[in-house]
Amino acid sequence: MKKIEAVIRPENLDAIRVSLQEKGIIGMTVEEVQGRGRQKGVCLQWRAGEYCVEFLPKIKIDLVVDDKDVENAIEAITKVARTGKNGDGKIFISPVEQVVRISSGERGKEAI
Amino acid sequence: MSLKKSIYWSVIMVLLLLSVPALAADAPKVDSGDTAWVLASSALVMIMTPALGLFYGGMVRKKNALSTIMFSFVILALISVQWVLYGYSLAFGPDIGHVIGNLDWLGLNGVGQEPNTDYAATIPALAYMIFQAMFAIITVALISGAFVERIKFKAFMVFSLLWATLVYDPIAHWVWGVGGFLRNMGALDFAGGTVVHISSGVSALAIAFVIGKRKGFGKQAMEPHNIPMVVLGAALLWFGWFGFNGGSAVASNGLATSAFVVTNTAAAAAALMWTLLSWYHKRPSVLGAATGGVVGLVAITPASGFVTPMAAIVIGAVGAVISYYAMLFRSKQNVDDSLDVWACHGLGGTWGAIATGIFATVAVNSAGANGLLYGNPGQLTTQIIAVAVTWVYAFVMTVILAKVVDATIGLRVPDEEEAVGLDISQHAEKAYS
C-alpha cells in the first residue's frame, strides 16, 4: 500500500476528484495548505504601495491506494492538474504500513 | 377720555411694544427644525466611532481584530462620561486666559434645555453639548490606528483619558470656545480640521515614535485581515460625516445643505483619485478607494462651511494625492504609525485647513471670510498659524503623556503577548472561532 500526497492548485480539486473516481479511487482527505515552490509568492496592494505574501494557498490531497493503483492515481491527477507552468504542485509517494477501517475493523487492502 | 389720561395710556402702550423685542432677546427661542437636525447629526456622528472600529479592525491581522474594534467602542463609552463630567466645561465653559474653559459647567451644571446664545441661539444648550461630545469621542478614537496590535489595554485607557483632557479639550477651546485665542485670531475651522484631524493625526505620529514598531515590522507581511469590513467602516464614516459637517452649521438651513454637498463631493473626488493612483501603480484598489473616501472627508472638514462644490473637488483630489504619497514616504521611514493616522488625518487635516485659507468665500458663508483666491491672503496666514500651533502642541503634549504612561504603566504588552495577539492576551476572546 502507498500513500499519495498531492499538493495542487485549489481550482483543480474537483476535476481531480472526478478523474480519480473514473479510475475507481474514491476515498481521500483534503486540506487547505500554504506553500511555495518555483512559483514563489505574490505581491498584493496595501493602501499605498504593496506587500508580498511568500506562501500561496494550495490544496493537499491525501489518499492511500493499493500498490497496483499507484500509476493510475498519478495519471488521474497529472492529467487534469497539469498546466505546464510553475505552481502546478507536486505528488509525494510513500509506503504505508497498515490501514484500519474503524467501522468494521477490517485491515490492509480490504480497508482501503 | 382726558388728554392727560390719553398720554398716560399711550406711553404705556409704547413701552409695552418696545419691550417685546427686548423680551425676545432675553429668552431665545428653540427652533424645532434646527434642533431636529442637530440631534440627528449627533446620532450620525456617534455611528462614526464604531464605524472607525470596523475601518481599522479590518486592516489589522486576525489575532488583533477585536482589540482594534474595542479601542473605538470603549472610547465611545469613556469619553461620553468624561465629556459630561468635565470635558465640555473645559472645552466650552467660561474662558480662562483664552486657553481653557473653567469648571463652572462641571457635571453639565447650567447646561440645560434653554439655548446658549454664545454657541447656538436656536437649539437647547444640551443639544450643542451632545453634538460636541461625539467630536471629542471620535478624535480620541482616531489616534488608536497608530498603536494597534501592541499596546497594553490599561495603558491605552489611561493615555486616552489624559489626552482627551490635556490635548483635545484645550485645542477645542482655542478654536471653538468663546474667548479661545485661535477663534479670536479669526482662524476658520468649520467642523474640525485642526481640532479633530490635525490633533489626532499628529499625536498618532508622536505616540508611534514613543511606543515603537510592531515585532516583525518591515520584515514580514502584515496583511489586512478583512477588507470588506474596512469598506463597511468607510461607508458608515462617509454616511456619518454628513452629520459631522452638515450638523456643524448648527442649524437646518442653506449652509447645512452646502456643507452636506461639498462633503459628498470631496469624498467622491478623493475616492476616485485614490483609485486612479493605485491603478497607475498596480491595480484599482478597493482598500485604496475606501481610504481615499475617508481622506477626502478629512480634507473637506475644516472647509465644509466656507467653500463651493468646485473647490471641494480640488480639495478632495489634492488631499488624496498628498496622503497617498505621504503613506509611501512614511512606510520607507521605518515609522510604524500602523494605520497611517498621520498621513490620512494629520496631513489631510493640514491640507484642508490651508485649503480653507485659499478657497473660502463669503458667498457661501457670510459669517466666514474670503480666502486667497477671493483677495484675502491674510486668511491663509491665519490658517497656517492655527495649523502650526496645533501641530506643535499636539506633538509635544503627546510625547510627554506617552512617556509618562510608558514609565508608570508601560505602553507595550510583553513580546509573547504581542505574538499571540491582543484579542487573547488582553481580552481573553477570539474574533473568529
Coordinates of C-alpha atoms in Angstrom, one line a residue:
Chain A
M1 CA 0.0 0.0 0.0
K2 CA 1.2 3.5 -0.8
K3 CA 0.2 6.9 0.5
I4 CA -0.1 9.6 -2.2
E5 CA 0.1 13.2 -1.1
A6 CA -0.7 15.6 -3.9
V7 CA -0.2 19.4 -3.5
I8 CA -2.4 21.0 -6.2
R9 CA -3.9 24.3 -7.4
P10 CA -7.1 24.8 -5.4
E11 CA -9.2 25.3 -8.5
N12 CA -8.3 21.8 -9.8
L13 CA -9.7 19.9 -6.8
D14 CA -13.0 18.9 -8.2
A15 CA -11.6 17.8 -11.6
I16 CA -9.1 15.6 -9.8
R17 CA -11.8 14.1 -7.7
V18 CA -13.8 13.1 -10.8
S19 CA -10.7 11.9 -12.6
L20 CA -9.7 9.6 -9.6
Q21 CA -13.2 8.3 -9.4
E22 CA -13.1 7.3 -13.0
K23 CA -10.1 5.1 -12.0
G24 CA -12.1 3.6 -9.2
I25 CA -10.3 5.6 -6.4
I26 CA -13.0 7.1 -4.1
G27 CA -11.6 7.9 -0.7
M28 CA -9.4 10.9 0.1
T29 CA -8.7 13.6 2.7
V30 CA -8.4 17.2 1.6
E31 CA -6.7 20.1 3.5
E32 CA -6.2 23.8 2.7
V33 CA -2.5 24.5 3.0
Q34 CA 0.0 27.2 2.1
G35 CA 3.2 26.5 0.3
R36 CA 5.9 27.7 -2.0
G37 CA 8.0 26.3 -4.8
R38 CA 9.4 27.7 -8.1
Q39 CA 6.2 29.9 -8.3
K40 CA 7.4 31.7 -5.1
G41 CA 5.0 34.3 -3.6
V42 CA 2.8 37.1 -4.8
C43 CA 2.7 40.9 -4.2
L44 CA -0.6 42.5 -3.1
Q45 CA -1.6 46.1 -2.5
W46 CA -1.6 47.8 0.8
R47 CA -3.4 51.3 0.9
A48 CA -0.4 52.8 -0.8
G49 CA 2.4 50.6 -2.1
E50 CA 2.5 46.8 -1.8
Y51 CA 3.5 43.9 0.4
C52 CA 4.5 40.4 -0.7
V53 CA 3.0 37.2 0.5
E54 CA 5.6 34.5 0.3
F55 CA 3.3 31.4 0.7
L56 CA 0.4 30.7 -1.7
P57 CA -2.8 28.9 -0.9
K58 CA -2.8 25.3 -2.2
I59 CA -4.8 22.2 -1.5
K60 CA -3.3 18.9 -0.4
I61 CA -5.0 15.6 -1.1
D62 CA -4.1 12.5 0.9
L63 CA -5.1 9.1 -0.4
V64 CA -3.9 5.6 0.2
V65 CA -4.0 3.0 -2.6
D66 CA -3.0 -0.5 -3.3
D67 CA 0.5 -0.7 -5.0
K68 CA -1.1 -1.6 -8.4
D69 CA -3.2 1.6 -8.4
V70 CA -0.3 4.0 -7.8
E71 CA 0.3 4.7 -11.5
N72 CA -3.4 5.0 -12.2
A73 CA -3.7 7.6 -9.4
I74 CA -0.7 9.6 -10.6
E75 CA -2.0 9.6 -14.2
A76 CA -5.5 10.6 -13.0
I77 CA -4.1 13.6 -11.0
T78 CA -1.5 14.8 -13.5
K79 CA -3.9 14.5 -16.5
V80 CA -6.1 17.3 -15.1
A81 CA -3.8 19.2 -12.8
R82 CA -1.0 20.0 -15.3
T83 CA -0.9 23.4 -17.0
G84 CA 2.8 23.2 -17.6
K85 CA 3.6 26.3 -15.6
N86 CA 5.2 26.9 -12.2
G87 CA 2.7 26.3 -9.4
D88 CA 1.0 23.1 -10.7
G89 CA 2.2 21.3 -7.5
K90 CA 3.9 18.1 -6.5
I91 CA 3.0 14.5 -5.8
F92 CA 4.8 12.6 -2.9
I93 CA 4.5 8.8 -2.6
S94 CA 5.5 6.8 0.5
P95 CA 4.9 3.3 1.8
V96 CA 2.0 2.7 4.3
E97 CA 2.4 0.0 7.0
Q98 CA -1.2 -0.6 7.9
V99 CA -4.8 0.6 7.3
V100 CA -7.7 0.0 9.7
R101 CA -11.4 0.7 8.8
I102 CA -12.9 1.9 12.0
S103 CA -16.5 0.7 11.4
S104 CA -15.7 -2.9 10.7
G105 CA -12.2 -3.5 12.0
E106 CA -11.0 -4.7 8.5
R107 CA -7.3 -4.3 7.9
G108 CA -4.9 -3.9 5.0
K109 CA -6.1 -3.8 1.4
E110 CA -9.7 -4.6 2.4
A111 CA -9.8 -1.4 4.5
I112 CA -8.7 1.0 1.7
Chain B
M1 CA -61.0 110.4 28.0
S2 CA -59.0 113.3 29.1
L3 CA -55.8 114.4 27.3
K4 CA -53.8 113.5 30.4
K5 CA -55.2 110.0 30.5
S6 CA -54.7 109.5 26.8
I7 CA -51.0 110.4 27.0
Y8 CA -50.7 108.1 30.0
W9 CA -52.1 105.1 28.1
S10 CA -50.1 106.0 25.0
V11 CA -46.9 105.9 27.0
I12 CA -47.8 102.5 28.5
M13 CA -48.6 101.0 25.0
V14 CA -45.3 102.3 23.5
L15 CA -43.3 100.9 26.4
L16 CA -45.1 97.5 26.0
L17 CA -44.4 97.5 22.3
L18 CA -40.8 98.4 22.9
S19 CA -40.4 95.6 25.5
V20 CA -41.4 92.8 23.1
P21 CA -38.1 92.6 21.2
A22 CA -36.3 93.0 24.4
L23 CA -38.1 90.1 25.9
A24 CA -37.4 88.0 22.8
A25 CA -33.7 88.7 23.1
D26 CA -33.8 87.7 26.8
A27 CA -35.4 84.4 26.1
P28 CA -34.1 82.9 22.8
K29 CA -36.5 80.6 21.2
V30 CA -35.7 76.9 20.5
D31 CA -36.2 76.2 16.7
S32 CA -37.7 72.8 16.1
G33 CA -36.1 72.3 12.7
D34 CA -32.6 73.3 13.9
T35 CA -32.9 71.1 17.0
A36 CA -34.1 68.1 15.0
W37 CA -31.1 68.4 12.6
V38 CA -28.5 68.8 15.3
L39 CA -29.9 65.8 17.3
A40 CA -30.0 63.7 14.1
S41 CA -26.4 64.9 13.3
S42 CA -25.2 63.9 16.7
A43 CA -26.6 60.4 16.1
L44 CA -24.8 60.4 12.7
V45 CA -21.5 61.4 14.3
M46 CA -22.0 58.8 17.0
I47 CA -22.1 55.9 14.5
M48 CA -18.7 57.1 13.1
T49 CA -16.8 55.9 16.1
P50 CA -17.9 52.2 15.9
A51 CA -17.5 52.6 12.1
L52 CA -13.9 53.7 12.7
G53 CA -13.5 50.5 14.7
L54 CA -14.6 48.4 11.7
F55 CA -12.5 50.5 9.3
Y56 CA -9.4 50.0 11.5
G57 CA -10.4 46.5 12.6
G58 CA -10.4 45.1 9.0
M59 CA -6.9 46.4 8.4
V60 CA -5.1 44.6 11.2
R61 CA -4.3 40.9 11.5
K62 CA -7.0 38.4 12.5
K63 CA -5.5 38.0 16.0
N64 CA -6.0 41.7 16.8
A65 CA -9.4 42.3 15.3
L66 CA -11.4 42.6 18.5
S67 CA -8.7 44.6 20.3
T68 CA -8.7 47.2 17.4
I69 CA -12.6 47.4 17.3
M70 CA -12.6 47.7 21.1
F71 CA -10.3 50.8 21.0
S72 CA -13.1 52.7 19.2
F73 CA -16.0 51.2 21.0
V74 CA -14.7 51.7 24.5
I75 CA -13.7 55.3 23.7
L76 CA -17.4 56.0 22.9
A77 CA -18.1 54.9 26.5
L78 CA -15.1 56.5 28.2
I79 CA -15.2 60.0 26.6
S80 CA -19.1 60.2 26.8
V81 CA -18.7 60.1 30.6
Q82 CA -15.6 62.4 30.6
W83 CA -17.4 64.9 28.5
V84 CA -20.5 65.1 30.7
L85 CA -18.4 65.2 33.9
Y86 CA -15.9 67.9 32.9
G87 CA -14.8 67.7 29.3
Y88 CA -17.5 70.0 28.0
S89 CA -16.8 72.5 30.7
L90 CA -13.1 72.6 29.9
A91 CA -13.7 73.0 26.2
F92 CA -16.7 75.3 26.0
G93 CA -17.1 76.7 29.6
P94 CA -16.4 80.3 30.5
D95 CA -12.9 81.3 29.3
I96 CA -9.8 81.4 31.4
G97 CA -7.0 83.4 29.7
H98 CA -8.0 82.5 26.2
V99 CA -6.6 78.9 26.7
I100 CA -9.2 76.8 28.6
G101 CA -12.7 76.8 29.9
N102 CA -13.3 76.9 33.6
L103 CA -15.2 74.3 35.6
D104 CA -18.5 76.2 36.0
W105 CA -20.3 73.6 33.9
L106 CA -19.0 70.6 35.9
G107 CA -21.4 67.8 35.5
L108 CA -23.3 69.9 33.0
N109 CA -24.3 72.3 35.7
G110 CA -26.3 75.0 34.0
V111 CA -26.3 73.3 30.6
G112 CA -30.0 72.8 30.0
Q113 CA -32.9 72.9 27.6
E114 CA -32.5 76.7 27.0
P115 CA -30.2 77.8 24.2
N116 CA -26.7 79.2 25.0
T117 CA -26.6 82.1 22.6
D118 CA -22.8 82.1 22.6
Y119 CA -22.8 78.9 20.6
A120 CA -26.2 78.2 19.2
A121 CA -29.1 80.5 19.7
T122 CA -31.8 78.3 18.3
I123 CA -31.2 74.9 19.9
P124 CA -31.0 73.7 23.5
A125 CA -27.6 74.0 25.1
L126 CA -27.8 70.3 25.8
A127 CA -28.2 69.6 22.1
Y128 CA -25.0 71.5 21.3
M129 CA -23.2 69.7 24.2
I130 CA -24.1 66.2 22.9
F131 CA -23.2 67.1 19.3
Q132 CA -19.8 68.3 20.5
A133 CA -19.4 65.2 22.7
M134 CA -19.4 63.0 19.5
F135 CA -16.5 65.0 18.1
A136 CA -14.4 64.6 21.3
I137 CA -15.1 60.8 21.2
I138 CA -14.1 60.2 17.6
T139 CA -11.0 62.4 17.9
V140 CA -9.6 60.2 20.7
A141 CA -10.5 57.0 18.9
L142 CA -8.7 58.2 15.7
I143 CA -5.3 58.0 17.4
S144 CA -5.7 54.3 18.1
G145 CA -4.7 53.5 14.5
A146 CA -1.1 54.4 15.5
F147 CA -0.5 51.8 18.2
V148 CA -2.8 48.8 17.2
E149 CA -1.5 45.3 17.7
R150 CA 0.9 46.1 20.6
I151 CA -0.5 48.5 23.2
K152 CA -1.5 47.4 26.7
F153 CA -5.2 48.0 27.2
K154 CA -4.8 49.6 30.6
A155 CA -2.2 52.0 29.2
F156 CA -4.5 52.8 26.3
M157 CA -7.3 53.7 28.6
V158 CA -5.2 56.0 30.8
F159 CA -3.4 57.6 27.8
S160 CA -6.8 58.3 26.1
L161 CA -8.3 59.9 29.2
L162 CA -5.2 62.1 29.7
W163 CA -5.1 63.0 26.0
A164 CA -8.8 64.0 25.9
T165 CA -8.3 66.2 29.0
L166 CA -5.0 67.8 28.2
V167 CA -4.9 67.9 24.4
Y168 CA -8.4 67.8 23.0
D169 CA -10.2 69.9 25.5
P170 CA -7.7 72.8 25.3
I171 CA -7.5 72.8 21.5
A172 CA -11.3 72.6 21.1
H173 CA -11.4 75.7 23.4
W174 CA -8.8 77.6 21.4
V175 CA -10.6 77.1 18.1
W176 CA -14.3 76.9 19.0
G177 CA -14.7 78.1 22.6
V178 CA -15.8 81.7 23.2
G179 CA -12.6 83.6 24.2
G180 CA -10.3 81.0 22.6
F181 CA -7.2 82.6 21.1
L182 CA -7.3 80.9 17.7
R183 CA -11.0 81.8 17.4
N184 CA -10.2 85.4 18.3
M185 CA -7.5 85.4 15.7
G186 CA -10.1 84.6 13.0
A187 CA -8.9 81.0 12.2
L188 CA -11.6 79.2 10.2
D189 CA -12.3 75.6 11.1
F190 CA -15.9 74.7 10.3
A191 CA -16.0 71.1 11.6
G192 CA -12.6 70.2 13.0
G193 CA -9.6 70.2 10.6
T194 CA -7.3 71.4 13.4
V195 CA -9.3 70.3 16.4
V196 CA -10.1 66.8 15.3
H197 CA -7.8 65.8 12.4
I198 CA -4.5 67.6 12.9
S199 CA -4.6 67.0 16.7
S200 CA -5.3 63.2 16.4
G201 CA -3.0 62.7 13.3
V202 CA 0.0 64.5 14.7
S203 CA -0.5 62.8 18.1
A204 CA -0.6 59.5 16.3
L205 CA 2.8 60.1 14.9
A206 CA 4.1 61.2 18.2
I207 CA 2.9 58.1 20.1
A208 CA 4.1 55.8 17.3
F209 CA 7.6 57.2 17.9
V210 CA 7.3 56.5 21.7
I211 CA 5.8 53.0 21.6
G212 CA 8.0 51.8 18.7
K213 CA 7.4 49.3 15.9
R214 CA 5.5 46.1 15.9
K215 CA 7.6 43.0 16.1
G216 CA 8.4 41.9 12.5
F217 CA 7.5 45.4 11.1
G218 CA 9.1 45.7 7.7
K219 CA 10.3 42.1 7.7
Q220 CA 7.0 40.2 7.5
A221 CA 3.8 41.0 5.6
M222 CA 1.1 42.4 7.9
E223 CA -2.0 41.6 5.9
P224 CA -5.3 43.4 6.3
H225 CA -7.5 40.5 7.5
N226 CA -10.9 41.7 6.3
I227 CA -11.1 44.3 3.6
P228 CA -15.0 44.1 3.3
M229 CA -15.1 45.2 7.0
V230 CA -12.9 48.2 6.0
V231 CA -15.3 49.1 3.2
L232 CA -18.3 48.8 5.6
G233 CA -16.5 51.1 8.1
A234 CA -15.6 53.6 5.4
A235 CA -19.2 53.6 4.1
L236 CA -20.6 54.3 7.6
L237 CA -17.9 57.0 8.1
W238 CA -19.0 58.7 4.9
F239 CA -22.7 58.4 6.0
G240 CA -21.9 59.8 9.5
W241 CA -19.8 62.7 8.1
F242 CA -23.0 64.4 6.7
G243 CA -23.8 65.0 10.4
F244 CA -20.2 65.9 11.2
N245 CA -20.0 68.7 8.6
G246 CA -23.7 69.4 7.9
G247 CA -24.5 69.5 11.6
S248 CA -21.7 72.0 12.2
A249 CA -23.9 74.7 10.7
V250 CA -25.8 74.2 14.0
A251 CA -29.0 75.0 12.0
S252 CA -31.2 73.3 9.5
N253 CA -30.6 75.8 6.7
G254 CA -28.8 76.5 3.4
L255 CA -25.4 76.4 5.0
A256 CA -26.0 72.9 6.3
T257 CA -27.1 71.9 2.8
S258 CA -24.0 73.5 1.3
A259 CA -21.7 71.7 3.8
F260 CA -23.6 68.4 3.0
V261 CA -23.0 68.8 -0.7
V262 CA -19.3 69.7 -0.5
T263 CA -18.7 66.9 1.9
N264 CA -20.1 64.3 -0.5
T265 CA -18.3 65.9 -3.5
A266 CA -14.8 66.0 -1.8
A267 CA -15.1 62.4 -0.6
A268 CA -16.1 61.3 -4.1
A269 CA -13.2 63.2 -5.8
A270 CA -10.7 61.7 -3.3
A271 CA -12.0 58.1 -3.6
L272 CA -11.8 58.5 -7.4
M273 CA -8.3 59.9 -7.3
W274 CA -7.0 57.2 -4.9
T275 CA -8.5 54.5 -7.2
L276 CA -6.7 56.1 -10.1
L277 CA -3.4 56.4 -8.2
S278 CA -3.5 52.7 -7.2
W279 CA -4.4 51.8 -10.8
Y280 CA -1.5 53.8 -12.1
H281 CA 0.9 52.0 -9.8
K282 CA -0.6 48.5 -10.0
R283 CA -4.4 47.8 -9.9
P284 CA -7.5 49.8 -8.9
S285 CA -7.5 49.0 -5.2
V286 CA -10.7 48.5 -3.1
L287 CA -8.8 49.3 0.1
G288 CA -7.5 52.3 -1.7
A289 CA -10.9 53.5 -2.7
A290 CA -12.2 53.2 0.9
T291 CA -9.1 55.0 2.2
G292 CA -9.4 57.7 -0.4
G293 CA -13.0 58.4 0.5
V294 CA -12.1 58.9 4.2
V295 CA -9.2 61.2 3.3
G296 CA -11.5 63.3 1.1
L297 CA -13.9 63.6 4.1
V298 CA -11.0 64.7 6.3
A299 CA -9.7 67.3 3.9
I300 CA -13.1 69.0 3.4
T301 CA -13.9 69.1 7.1
P302 CA -12.4 72.5 8.0
A303 CA -13.5 74.0 4.7
S304 CA -17.0 72.5 4.5
G305 CA -18.9 75.6 5.6
F306 CA -16.9 78.0 3.5
V307 CA -16.2 76.6 0.0
T308 CA -18.1 75.8 -3.2
P309 CA -18.6 72.3 -4.7
M310 CA -16.0 73.1 -7.4
A311 CA -13.4 73.9 -4.7
A312 CA -14.5 70.6 -3.0
I313 CA -13.4 68.6 -6.0
V314 CA -9.9 70.2 -5.9
I315 CA -9.7 69.8 -2.1
G316 CA -10.6 66.1 -2.2
A317 CA -8.5 65.2 -5.1
V318 CA -5.3 67.0 -3.9
G319 CA -5.9 65.6 -0.4
A320 CA -5.8 62.1 -1.9
V321 CA -2.5 62.7 -3.7
I322 CA -0.9 64.2 -0.6
S323 CA -2.0 61.3 1.7
Y324 CA -1.1 58.6 -0.8
Y325 CA 2.5 59.7 -1.2
A326 CA 2.8 60.5 2.5
M327 CA 1.9 56.9 3.2
L328 CA 4.6 55.7 0.8
F329 CA 7.0 58.1 2.4
R330 CA 6.1 57.0 6.0
S331 CA 6.5 53.3 5.3
K332 CA 10.0 53.9 4.0
Q333 CA 10.9 55.9 7.1
N334 CA 10.6 52.8 9.2
V335 CA 8.0 54.5 11.5
D336 CA 5.1 52.3 12.5
D337 CA 2.1 54.6 12.6
S338 CA 0.4 51.3 11.8
L339 CA -2.8 52.5 10.1
D340 CA -1.4 55.8 8.8
V341 CA -3.4 58.2 11.1
W342 CA -0.7 60.9 10.4
A343 CA -0.9 60.5 6.6
C344 CA -4.7 60.4 6.5
H345 CA -5.8 62.8 9.3
G346 CA -2.7 64.8 10.1
L347 CA -1.9 65.7 6.6
G348 CA -5.5 65.6 5.3
G349 CA -6.5 68.0 8.0
T350 CA -3.5 70.2 7.4
W351 CA -4.2 70.4 3.7
G352 CA -7.9 71.1 4.5
A353 CA -7.1 73.9 6.9
I354 CA -4.7 75.5 4.4
A355 CA -7.2 75.0 1.6
T356 CA -9.8 76.8 3.6
G357 CA -7.5 79.8 3.6
I358 CA -7.3 79.5 -0.2
F359 CA -10.8 78.7 -1.3
A360 CA -13.1 80.2 1.4
T361 CA -15.7 82.7 0.2
V362 CA -18.2 84.8 1.9
A363 CA -20.6 84.0 -0.9
V364 CA -21.0 80.6 0.8
N365 CA -20.9 81.8 4.4
S366 CA -21.3 85.4 5.2
A367 CA -20.1 84.7 8.8
G368 CA -16.9 83.3 7.4
A369 CA -14.2 85.1 5.4
N370 CA -12.7 85.2 2.0
G371 CA -9.5 83.2 1.2
L372 CA -6.5 83.8 -1.0
L373 CA -8.4 83.3 -4.3
Y374 CA -11.0 85.8 -3.2
G375 CA -8.4 88.5 -2.5
N376 CA -7.7 87.9 1.2
P377 CA -4.2 86.4 1.5
G378 CA -4.2 87.2 5.2
Q379 CA -6.7 84.4 5.9
L380 CA -4.2 81.9 4.5
T381 CA -1.6 83.2 7.0
T382 CA -4.1 82.9 9.9
Q383 CA -4.8 79.3 8.8
I384 CA -1.1 78.4 8.7
I385 CA -0.6 79.8 12.2
A386 CA -3.6 77.8 13.6
V387 CA -2.1 74.7 11.9
A388 CA 1.4 75.3 13.3
V389 CA 0.1 75.9 16.8
T390 CA -2.0 72.7 16.7
W391 CA 0.9 70.6 15.3
V392 CA 3.4 71.7 18.0
Y393 CA 1.0 71.5 20.9
A394 CA -0.4 68.1 20.0
F395 CA 3.1 66.6 19.2
V396 CA 4.8 67.9 22.3
M397 CA 2.0 67.0 24.7
T398 CA 1.5 63.6 23.3
V399 CA 5.2 62.7 23.6
I400 CA 5.1 63.8 27.2
L401 CA 1.9 61.9 28.0
A402 CA 3.0 58.8 26.2
K403 CA 6.4 58.8 28.1
V404 CA 4.6 59.3 31.4
V405 CA 2.3 56.4 30.8
D406 CA 5.2 54.3 29.5
A407 CA 7.2 55.0 32.6
T408 CA 4.4 54.2 35.0
I409 CA 2.1 51.5 33.5
G410 CA 4.2 50.6 30.4
L411 CA 2.8 51.1 26.9
R412 CA 3.6 47.8 25.3
V413 CA 2.5 44.3 26.0
P414 CA 5.3 41.7 26.5
D415 CA 6.6 40.2 23.3
E416 CA 4.9 36.8 23.7
E417 CA 1.5 38.5 24.2
E418 CA 2.1 40.6 21.1
A419 CA 2.9 37.3 19.2
V420 CA -0.3 35.6 20.3
G421 CA -2.3 38.7 19.6
L422 CA -4.1 41.2 21.8
D423 CA -7.6 39.6 21.4
I424 CA -6.5 36.6 23.5
S425 CA -3.8 38.3 25.7
Q426 CA -5.8 41.5 26.6
H427 CA -9.4 40.4 26.3
A428 CA -9.4 36.6 26.6
E429 CA -11.6 36.4 23.4
K430 CA -11.3 35.4 19.8
A431 CA -12.9 37.3 16.9
Y432 CA -13.4 34.2 14.8
S433 CA -13.7 30.7 16.3

